[in-house]
Amino acid sequence: MDQLIPLTAGDESLPGEDRQDRARGQLRKLDIRLPVAGRPAEYTLRAGDQRMGLNAWLGRRVELRHTGEIHCIECGRATRKSFGQGHCYPCFSSLAHCDLCMMRPETCHYFQGTCRDPAWGERHCFRPHTVYLANASGLKVGITRGTNMPTRWLDQGAIQALPILDVETRQQSGFVETLFKAQVSDRTNWRAMLKGEVDPLDLVAERDRLLASLEPGLAELRRRFGHDAIQAVDDVAPLSIAYPVLEWPRKIVSFNFDKTPRIEGTLMGLKGQYLILDTGVVNLRKFAGYQVAVSAGAA
Ligand SMILES: [Zn+2]
């Protein structure tokens, strides 16, 4: 549950400032959308039940102040520390979506009878997943539920993405990803991603190269799970993604609300789940559940 603290008299807007340019509440991950091809991604900051379009804040002074309170994004209870991007420890250690097998789907333990929440697993893991190639800081492989594209790529700050294989379940997509990991990273170098030093790749050529060289492993998985379990995605063009960035940072300084409760600077860009300020960058997803007061100066 979102904890919303009403605006108090002291929080009232200054003359010349739009009241909507300040918010106070529990942070959630940035909402990122891709409106129309060729236009930069659109960012919305969520604090409590307030939503603020961040693209309009580019070039303005912004302040994000952590009040010291953290509330679990799942159950709302106060917690001194956040686990797994915004959970209290009891939720982190008991919820199915916080289990390690979410990060490493090939370690799915549903069939051992130890899934934390079998009904949840059936709804979320025994569903089609997509294996994709993306370019966030170079070529990477990843998996996502079909319904989570292109959000997953936007969250990673990918500038290109191409779905390549449709796979019947999450665990099976994990086995496919494991095959690919012999040749391609599954990680993003977030510093390189934020410096904007990323050259475009020919994802179609990379796909064809990888599918050819991994064919024996894929054939083995099809023998195990059925021919239809792993299918090539219909030939689609790679997606290109632009981000609203005025200027790339030369040196990356990373802010952390635990050490720096008050983060201030001019907003120079938005990429992945990061705000790029002229003073440093902050990964807002990491601080989901943190109570913050956010404001932007006059345009
Ligand atoms: Zn909780």
mmCIF file of C-alpha atoms and ligand atoms in Angstrom:
data_model
loop_
_atom_site.group_PDB
_atom_site.id
_atom_site.type_symbol
_atom_site.label_atom_id
_atom_site.label_comp_id
_atom_site.label_asym_id
_atom_site.label_seq_id
_atom_site.Cartn_x
_atom_site.Cartn_y
_atom_site.Cartn_z
ATOM 1 C CA MET A 1 0.000 0.000 0.000
ATOM 2 C CA ASP A 2 1.215 3.456 -0.822
ATOM 3 C CA GLN A 3 1.776 5.628 2.188
ATOM 4 C CA LEU A 4 0.734 9.128 1.351
ATOM 5 C CA ILE A 5 1.560 12.039 3.541
ATOM 6 C CA PRO A 6 -0.651 15.024 2.754
ATOM 7 C CA LEU A 7 1.070 18.210 1.715
ATOM 8 C CA THR A 8 1.470 20.440 4.718
ATOM 9 C CA ALA A 9 1.475 24.218 4.821
ATOM 10 C CA GLY A 10 5.261 24.230 4.643
ATOM 11 C CA ASP A 11 5.155 22.252 1.418
ATOM 12 C CA GLU A 12 3.051 24.761 -0.439
ATOM 13 C CA SER A 13 4.332 25.860 -3.793
ATOM 14 C CA LEU A 14 6.497 28.911 -4.056
ATOM 15 C CA PRO A 15 5.320 31.771 -6.252
ATOM 16 C CA GLY A 16 5.992 30.962 -9.892
ATOM 17 C CA GLU A 17 6.184 27.252 -9.236
ATOM 18 C CA ASP A 18 3.567 24.863 -10.433
ATOM 19 C CA ARG A 19 2.124 22.979 -7.517
ATOM 20 C CA GLN A 20 2.348 19.777 -9.531
ATOM 21 C CA ASP A 21 6.118 20.165 -9.559
ATOM 22 C CA ARG A 22 6.408 18.777 -6.074
ATOM 23 C CA ALA A 23 5.308 15.522 -4.568
ATOM 24 C CA ARG A 24 5.824 13.569 -1.424
ATOM 25 C CA GLY A 25 5.267 9.894 -0.921
ATOM 26 C CA GLN A 26 6.635 6.441 -1.300
ATOM 27 C CA LEU A 27 8.816 6.025 -4.385
ATOM 28 C CA ARG A 28 7.988 3.394 -6.984
ATOM 29 C CA LYS A 29 10.069 2.451 -9.974
ATOM 30 C CA LEU A 30 9.906 4.962 -12.804
ATOM 31 C CA ASP A 31 7.085 4.403 -15.238
ATOM 32 C CA ILE A 32 8.637 4.504 -18.716
ATOM 33 C CA ARG A 33 6.662 4.447 -21.935
ATOM 34 C CA LEU A 34 7.529 4.482 -25.582
ATOM 35 C CA PRO A 35 4.847 6.611 -27.180
ATOM 36 C CA VAL A 36 5.631 6.740 -30.890
ATOM 37 C CA ALA A 37 8.571 5.405 -32.845
ATOM 38 C CA GLY A 38 11.375 7.921 -33.145
ATOM 39 C CA ARG A 39 10.360 9.944 -30.075
ATOM 40 C CA PRO A 40 12.294 9.626 -26.819
ATOM 41 C CA ALA A 41 10.918 7.490 -24.007
ATOM 42 C CA GLU A 42 8.466 9.227 -21.668
ATOM 43 C CA TYR A 43 9.225 9.105 -17.954
ATOM 44 C CA THR A 44 6.817 9.390 -15.047
ATOM 45 C CA LEU A 45 7.997 9.603 -11.453
ATOM 46 C CA ARG A 46 5.647 8.007 -8.937
ATOM 47 C CA ALA A 47 5.636 9.098 -5.314
ATOM 48 C CA GLY A 48 2.699 7.821 -3.297
ATOM 49 C CA ASP A 49 -0.273 8.210 -5.615
ATOM 50 C CA GLN A 50 1.225 11.261 -7.295
ATOM 51 C CA ARG A 51 2.607 11.012 -10.796
ATOM 52 C CA MET A 52 4.845 13.566 -12.432
ATOM 53 C CA GLY A 53 6.017 13.680 -16.034
ATOM 54 C CA LEU A 54 9.801 13.988 -15.805
ATOM 55 C CA ASN A 55 10.583 14.851 -19.433
ATOM 56 C CA ALA A 56 9.336 18.379 -18.709
ATOM 57 C CA TRP A 57 11.867 18.611 -15.847
ATOM 58 C CA LEU A 58 14.894 18.327 -18.128
ATOM 59 C CA GLY A 59 17.255 21.239 -17.640
ATOM 60 C CA ARG A 60 15.644 22.207 -14.324
ATOM 61 C CA ARG A 61 16.998 22.048 -10.783
ATOM 62 C CA VAL A 62 15.496 19.128 -8.942
ATOM 63 C CA GLU A 63 15.663 18.021 -5.359
ATOM 64 C CA LEU A 64 14.893 14.575 -4.007
ATOM 65 C CA ARG A 65 14.902 14.319 -0.247
ATOM 66 C CA HIS A 66 14.541 11.028 1.602
ATOM 67 C CA THR A 67 12.584 11.549 4.813
ATOM 68 C CA GLY A 68 14.204 8.543 6.484
ATOM 69 C CA GLU A 69 11.127 6.338 6.279
ATOM 70 C CA ILE A 70 10.969 3.196 4.166
ATOM 71 C CA HIS A 71 7.756 1.244 3.682
ATOM 72 C CA CYS A 72 7.532 -2.181 2.071
ATOM 73 C CA ILE A 73 6.035 -1.849 -1.429
ATOM 74 C CA GLU A 74 4.176 -5.102 -0.856
ATOM 75 C CA CYS A 75 2.656 -4.904 2.633
ATOM 76 C CA GLY A 76 3.269 -1.272 3.564
ATOM 77 C CA ARG A 77 4.951 -1.981 6.902
ATOM 78 C CA ALA A 78 7.801 0.274 7.961
ATOM 79 C CA THR A 79 11.212 -1.296 7.519
ATOM 80 C CA ARG A 80 14.646 0.005 8.446
ATOM 81 C CA LYS A 81 16.202 -1.561 5.405
ATOM 82 C CA SER A 82 14.887 -2.393 1.963
ATOM 83 C CA PHE A 83 15.391 -5.872 0.498
ATOM 84 C CA GLY A 84 15.017 -6.789 -3.169
ATOM 85 C CA GLN A 85 14.079 -3.311 -4.427
ATOM 86 C CA GLY A 86 11.576 -2.236 -1.816
ATOM 87 C CA HIS A 87 10.515 -5.175 0.346
ATOM 88 C CA CYS A 88 10.557 -5.700 4.103
ATOM 89 C CA TYR A 89 12.485 -8.769 5.202
ATOM 90 C CA PRO A 90 9.401 -10.937 5.918
ATOM 91 C CA CYS A 91 8.049 -10.261 2.403
ATOM 92 C CA PHE A 92 11.474 -10.660 0.786
ATOM 93 C CA SER A 93 11.995 -14.025 2.438
ATOM 94 C CA SER A 94 8.521 -15.415 1.764
ATOM 95 C CA LEU A 95 7.079 -14.041 -1.482
ATOM 96 C CA ALA A 96 7.464 -16.130 -4.627
ATOM 97 C CA HIS A 97 8.481 -13.162 -6.776
ATOM 98 C CA CYS A 98 11.385 -12.428 -4.380
ATOM 99 C CA ASP A 99 12.784 -15.952 -4.619
ATOM 100 C CA LEU A 100 16.220 -16.505 -6.165
ATOM 101 C CA CYS A 101 14.643 -18.513 -8.999
ATOM 102 C CA MET A 102 13.193 -15.254 -10.329
ATOM 103 C CA MET A 103 16.750 -14.086 -10.994
ATOM 104 C CA ARG A 104 17.864 -17.542 -12.124
ATOM 105 C CA PRO A 105 14.836 -19.150 -13.771
ATOM 106 C CA GLU A 106 16.768 -22.289 -14.635
ATOM 107 C CA THR A 107 16.802 -23.027 -10.876
ATOM 108 C CA CYS A 108 12.957 -23.174 -10.749
ATOM 109 C CA HIS A 109 12.059 -25.673 -8.004
ATOM 110 C CA TYR A 110 8.316 -25.958 -8.604
ATOM 111 C CA PHE A 111 8.622 -29.610 -9.537
ATOM 112 C CA GLN A 112 10.410 -30.372 -6.256
ATOM 113 C CA GLY A 113 7.259 -29.165 -4.516
ATOM 114 C CA THR A 114 9.097 -26.256 -2.868
ATOM 115 C CA CYS A 115 7.685 -23.280 -4.799
ATOM 116 C CA ARG A 116 6.918 -20.531 -2.284
ATOM 117 C CA ASP A 117 3.500 -20.022 -3.868
ATOM 118 C CA PRO A 118 2.599 -22.682 -6.448
ATOM 119 C CA ALA A 119 -0.561 -20.876 -7.582
ATOM 120 C CA TRP A 120 1.459 -17.694 -8.229
ATOM 121 C CA GLY A 121 4.093 -19.761 -10.023
ATOM 122 C CA GLU A 122 1.447 -21.298 -12.262
ATOM 123 C CA ARG A 123 0.122 -17.849 -13.161
ATOM 124 C CA HIS A 124 3.497 -16.202 -13.747
ATOM 125 C CA CYS A 125 6.092 -18.853 -14.587
ATOM 126 C CA PHE A 126 4.076 -21.406 -16.520
ATOM 127 C CA ARG A 127 3.387 -18.810 -19.154
ATOM 128 C CA PRO A 128 5.110 -18.014 -22.441
ATOM 129 C CA HIS A 129 8.372 -16.136 -22.065
ATOM 130 C CA THR A 130 10.463 -14.438 -24.696
ATOM 131 C CA VAL A 131 14.216 -14.652 -25.099
ATOM 132 C CA TYR A 132 15.538 -11.383 -26.509
ATOM 133 C CA LEU A 133 18.743 -9.713 -27.555
ATOM 134 C CA ALA A 134 19.257 -6.151 -26.442
ATOM 135 C CA ASN A 135 21.927 -3.512 -26.604
ATOM 136 C CA ALA A 136 22.190 -1.547 -23.387
ATOM 137 C CA SER A 137 25.997 -1.439 -23.035
ATOM 138 C CA GLY A 138 26.786 -3.920 -25.803
ATOM 139 C CA LEU A 139 25.094 -7.154 -26.781
ATOM 140 C CA LYS A 140 23.161 -8.942 -24.053
ATOM 141 C CA VAL A 141 20.644 -11.730 -23.798
ATOM 142 C CA GLY A 142 17.627 -11.721 -21.510
ATOM 143 C CA ILE A 143 14.215 -13.208 -20.922
ATOM 144 C CA THR A 144 10.934 -11.590 -20.131
ATOM 145 C CA ARG A 145 7.279 -12.454 -19.974
ATOM 146 C CA GLY A 146 5.687 -11.663 -23.291
ATOM 147 C CA THR A 147 3.498 -9.009 -21.677
ATOM 148 C CA ASN A 148 6.480 -7.135 -20.261
ATOM 149 C CA MET A 149 7.907 -5.845 -23.543
ATOM 150 C CA PRO A 150 9.089 -3.157 -24.070
ATOM 151 C CA THR A 151 9.068 -2.187 -20.356
ATOM 152 C CA ARG A 152 11.911 -4.569 -19.579
ATOM 153 C CA TRP A 153 14.151 -2.977 -22.220
ATOM 154 C CA LEU A 154 13.285 0.559 -21.175
ATOM 155 C CA ASP A 155 14.104 -0.314 -17.546
ATOM 156 C CA GLN A 156 17.530 -1.529 -18.670
ATOM 157 C CA GLY A 157 18.276 1.524 -20.763
ATOM 158 C CA ALA A 158 18.581 -0.582 -23.924
ATOM 159 C CA ILE A 159 18.891 1.421 -27.139
ATOM 160 C CA GLN A 160 17.938 -1.592 -29.261
ATOM 161 C CA ALA A 161 16.055 -4.815 -28.653
ATOM 162 C CA LEU A 162 14.941 -7.804 -30.674
ATOM 163 C CA PRO A 163 12.767 -10.687 -29.437
ATOM 164 C CA ILE A 164 14.163 -13.900 -30.889
ATOM 165 C CA LEU A 165 12.570 -16.995 -29.309
ATOM 166 C CA ASP A 166 9.198 -17.740 -27.764
ATOM 167 C CA VAL A 167 9.494 -20.317 -25.003
ATOM 168 C CA GLU A 168 6.690 -22.151 -23.208
ATOM 169 C CA THR A 169 7.688 -21.564 -19.574
ATOM 170 C CA ARG A 170 9.977 -19.410 -17.488
ATOM 171 C CA GLN A 171 12.200 -22.297 -16.476
ATOM 172 C CA GLN A 172 12.639 -23.412 -20.082
ATOM 173 C CA SER A 173 13.493 -19.852 -21.093
ATOM 174 C CA GLY A 174 16.115 -19.968 -18.344
ATOM 175 C CA PHE A 175 17.674 -23.054 -19.921
ATOM 176 C CA VAL A 176 17.722 -21.285 -23.291
ATOM 177 C CA GLU A 177 19.285 -18.198 -21.728
ATOM 178 C CA THR A 178 21.928 -20.370 -20.087
ATOM 179 C CA LEU A 179 22.895 -21.677 -23.535
ATOM 180 C CA PHE A 180 23.240 -18.131 -24.838
ATOM 181 C CA LYS A 181 25.277 -17.045 -21.829
ATOM 182 C CA ALA A 182 28.148 -19.172 -23.090
ATOM 183 C CA GLN A 183 28.494 -16.590 -25.873
ATOM 184 C CA VAL A 184 26.704 -13.412 -24.754
ATOM 185 C CA SER A 185 26.554 -11.500 -21.493
ATOM 186 C CA ASP A 186 23.292 -11.252 -19.584
ATOM 187 C CA ARG A 187 24.497 -8.153 -17.757
ATOM 188 C CA THR A 188 24.461 -4.443 -18.435
ATOM 189 C CA ASN A 189 27.458 -2.297 -17.628
ATOM 190 C CA TRP A 190 25.392 0.527 -16.158
ATOM 191 C CA ARG A 191 28.254 3.005 -16.184
ATOM 192 C CA ALA A 192 28.773 2.542 -19.927
ATOM 193 C CA MET A 193 25.003 2.621 -20.427
ATOM 194 C CA LEU A 194 24.795 5.975 -18.618
ATOM 195 C CA LYS A 195 27.752 7.525 -20.403
ATOM 196 C CA GLY A 196 25.929 6.971 -23.680
ATOM 197 C CA GLU A 197 28.991 5.242 -25.122
ATOM 198 C CA VAL A 198 26.970 2.560 -26.822
ATOM 199 C CA ASP A 199 27.356 1.834 -30.539
ATOM 200 C CA PRO A 200 24.362 0.458 -32.426
ATOM 201 C CA LEU A 201 24.551 -3.226 -33.316
ATOM 202 C CA ASP A 202 23.106 -5.301 -36.120
ATOM 203 C CA LEU A 203 20.839 -7.379 -33.881
ATOM 204 C CA VAL A 204 19.420 -9.370 -36.789
ATOM 205 C CA ALA A 205 22.916 -10.504 -37.789
ATOM 206 C CA GLU A 206 23.753 -11.265 -34.129
ATOM 207 C CA ARG A 207 20.562 -13.309 -33.819
ATOM 208 C CA ASP A 208 21.288 -15.332 -36.969
ATOM 209 C CA ARG A 209 24.872 -15.958 -35.881
ATOM 210 C CA LEU A 210 23.866 -17.077 -32.374
ATOM 211 C CA LEU A 211 20.931 -19.252 -33.453
ATOM 212 C CA ALA A 212 23.189 -21.038 -35.950
ATOM 213 C CA SER A 213 25.973 -21.685 -33.485
ATOM 214 C CA LEU A 214 23.620 -22.670 -30.625
ATOM 215 C CA GLU A 215 21.426 -24.935 -32.741
ATOM 216 C CA PRO A 216 22.730 -28.206 -31.224
ATOM 217 C CA GLY A 217 21.872 -26.996 -27.709
ATOM 218 C CA LEU A 218 18.454 -25.728 -28.782
ATOM 219 C CA ALA A 219 17.711 -29.057 -30.513
ATOM 220 C CA GLU A 220 18.616 -30.832 -27.274
ATOM 221 C CA LEU A 221 16.164 -28.649 -25.299
ATOM 222 C CA ARG A 222 13.437 -29.292 -27.895
ATOM 223 C CA ARG A 223 13.971 -33.029 -27.523
ATOM 224 C CA ARG A 224 13.542 -32.623 -23.781
ATOM 225 C CA PHE A 225 10.545 -30.267 -23.686
ATOM 226 C CA GLY A 226 8.840 -30.849 -27.024
ATOM 227 C CA HIS A 227 9.372 -29.412 -30.457
ATOM 228 C CA ASP A 228 6.911 -26.559 -29.941
ATOM 229 C CA ALA A 229 8.365 -25.507 -26.583
ATOM 230 C CA ILE A 230 10.930 -23.230 -28.252
ATOM 231 C CA GLN A 231 9.928 -21.360 -31.378
ATOM 232 C CA ALA A 232 11.555 -18.639 -33.434
ATOM 233 C CA VAL A 233 9.797 -15.288 -33.133
ATOM 234 C CA ASP A 234 8.279 -14.116 -36.414
ATOM 235 C CA ASP A 235 10.730 -11.889 -38.191
ATOM 236 C CA VAL A 236 10.233 -8.457 -36.658
ATOM 237 C CA ALA A 237 12.448 -5.422 -37.028
ATOM 238 C CA PRO A 238 14.602 -4.568 -34.007
ATOM 239 C CA LEU A 239 13.170 -1.843 -31.825
ATOM 240 C CA SER A 240 15.258 1.325 -31.492
ATOM 241 C CA ILE A 241 14.823 3.323 -28.308
ATOM 242 C CA ALA A 242 15.830 6.938 -27.717
ATOM 243 C CA TYR A 243 16.066 8.474 -24.252
ATOM 244 C CA PRO A 244 15.570 12.072 -23.209
ATOM 245 C CA VAL A 245 19.125 13.201 -22.478
ATOM 246 C CA LEU A 246 20.473 16.752 -22.797
ATOM 247 C CA GLU A 247 24.050 15.831 -21.983
ATOM 248 C CA TRP A 248 25.789 12.585 -21.053
ATOM 249 C CA PRO A 249 27.794 12.532 -17.837
ATOM 250 C CA ARG A 250 31.559 12.319 -18.301
ATOM 251 C CA LYS A 251 32.194 10.826 -14.905
ATOM 252 C CA ILE A 252 29.604 8.734 -13.085
ATOM 253 C CA VAL A 253 28.922 9.562 -9.449
ATOM 254 C CA SER A 254 26.182 7.360 -8.029
ATOM 255 C CA PHE A 255 23.878 8.724 -5.320
ATOM 256 C CA ASN A 256 22.457 6.591 -2.547
ATOM 257 C CA PHE A 257 19.654 7.902 -0.308
ATOM 258 C CA ASP A 258 21.065 5.952 2.650
ATOM 259 C CA LYS A 259 24.262 8.016 2.514
ATOM 260 C CA THR A 260 22.919 11.172 0.873
ATOM 261 C CA PRO A 261 19.343 11.806 1.974
ATOM 262 C CA ARG A 262 19.189 15.021 -0.042
ATOM 263 C CA ILE A 263 20.040 14.742 -3.721
ATOM 264 C CA GLU A 264 20.128 17.934 -5.732
ATOM 265 C CA GLY A 265 21.165 18.962 -9.209
ATOM 266 C CA THR A 266 20.060 19.894 -12.685
ATOM 267 C CA LEU A 267 18.268 17.095 -14.473
ATOM 268 C CA MET A 268 20.339 16.336 -17.564
ATOM 269 C CA GLY A 269 18.745 13.115 -18.678
ATOM 270 C CA LEU A 270 16.692 9.985 -18.063
ATOM 271 C CA LYS A 271 17.849 6.530 -19.061
ATOM 272 C CA GLY A 272 16.867 3.107 -17.788
ATOM 273 C CA GLN A 273 15.687 3.565 -14.201
ATOM 274 C CA TYR A 274 18.198 6.374 -13.669
ATOM 275 C CA LEU A 275 17.884 10.102 -13.232
ATOM 276 C CA ILE A 276 21.017 11.748 -14.608
ATOM 277 C CA LEU A 277 21.763 14.972 -12.725
ATOM 278 C CA ASP A 278 24.751 17.249 -13.350
ATOM 279 C CA THR A 279 25.896 16.257 -9.850
ATOM 280 C CA GLY A 280 25.480 12.486 -10.182
ATOM 281 C CA VAL A 281 23.061 9.702 -11.068
ATOM 282 C CA VAL A 282 20.447 7.895 -9.019
ATOM 283 C CA ASN A 283 18.778 4.556 -9.745
ATOM 284 C CA LEU A 284 15.225 5.122 -8.544
ATOM 285 C CA ARG A 285 14.236 1.462 -8.814
ATOM 286 C CA LYS A 286 16.748 0.635 -6.118
ATOM 287 C CA PHE A 287 14.933 3.001 -3.746
ATOM 288 C CA ALA A 288 11.369 1.830 -4.266
ATOM 289 C CA GLY A 289 9.543 2.108 -0.950
ATOM 290 C CA TYR A 290 11.622 5.070 0.234
ATOM 291 C CA GLN A 291 9.548 8.026 1.396
ATOM 292 C CA VAL A 292 10.714 11.068 -0.544
ATOM 293 C CA ALA A 293 9.857 14.697 -1.140
ATOM 294 C CA VAL A 294 10.558 15.614 -4.751
ATOM 295 C CA SER A 295 10.502 19.064 -6.299
ATOM 296 C CA ALA A 296 11.624 20.889 -9.410
ATOM 297 C CA GLY A 297 12.608 24.529 -9.690
ATOM 298 C CA ALA A 298 11.069 26.970 -12.140
ATOM 299 C CA ALA A 299 11.493 26.112 -15.802
HETATM 300 ZN ZN ZN B 1 6.350 -6.404 3.427
#
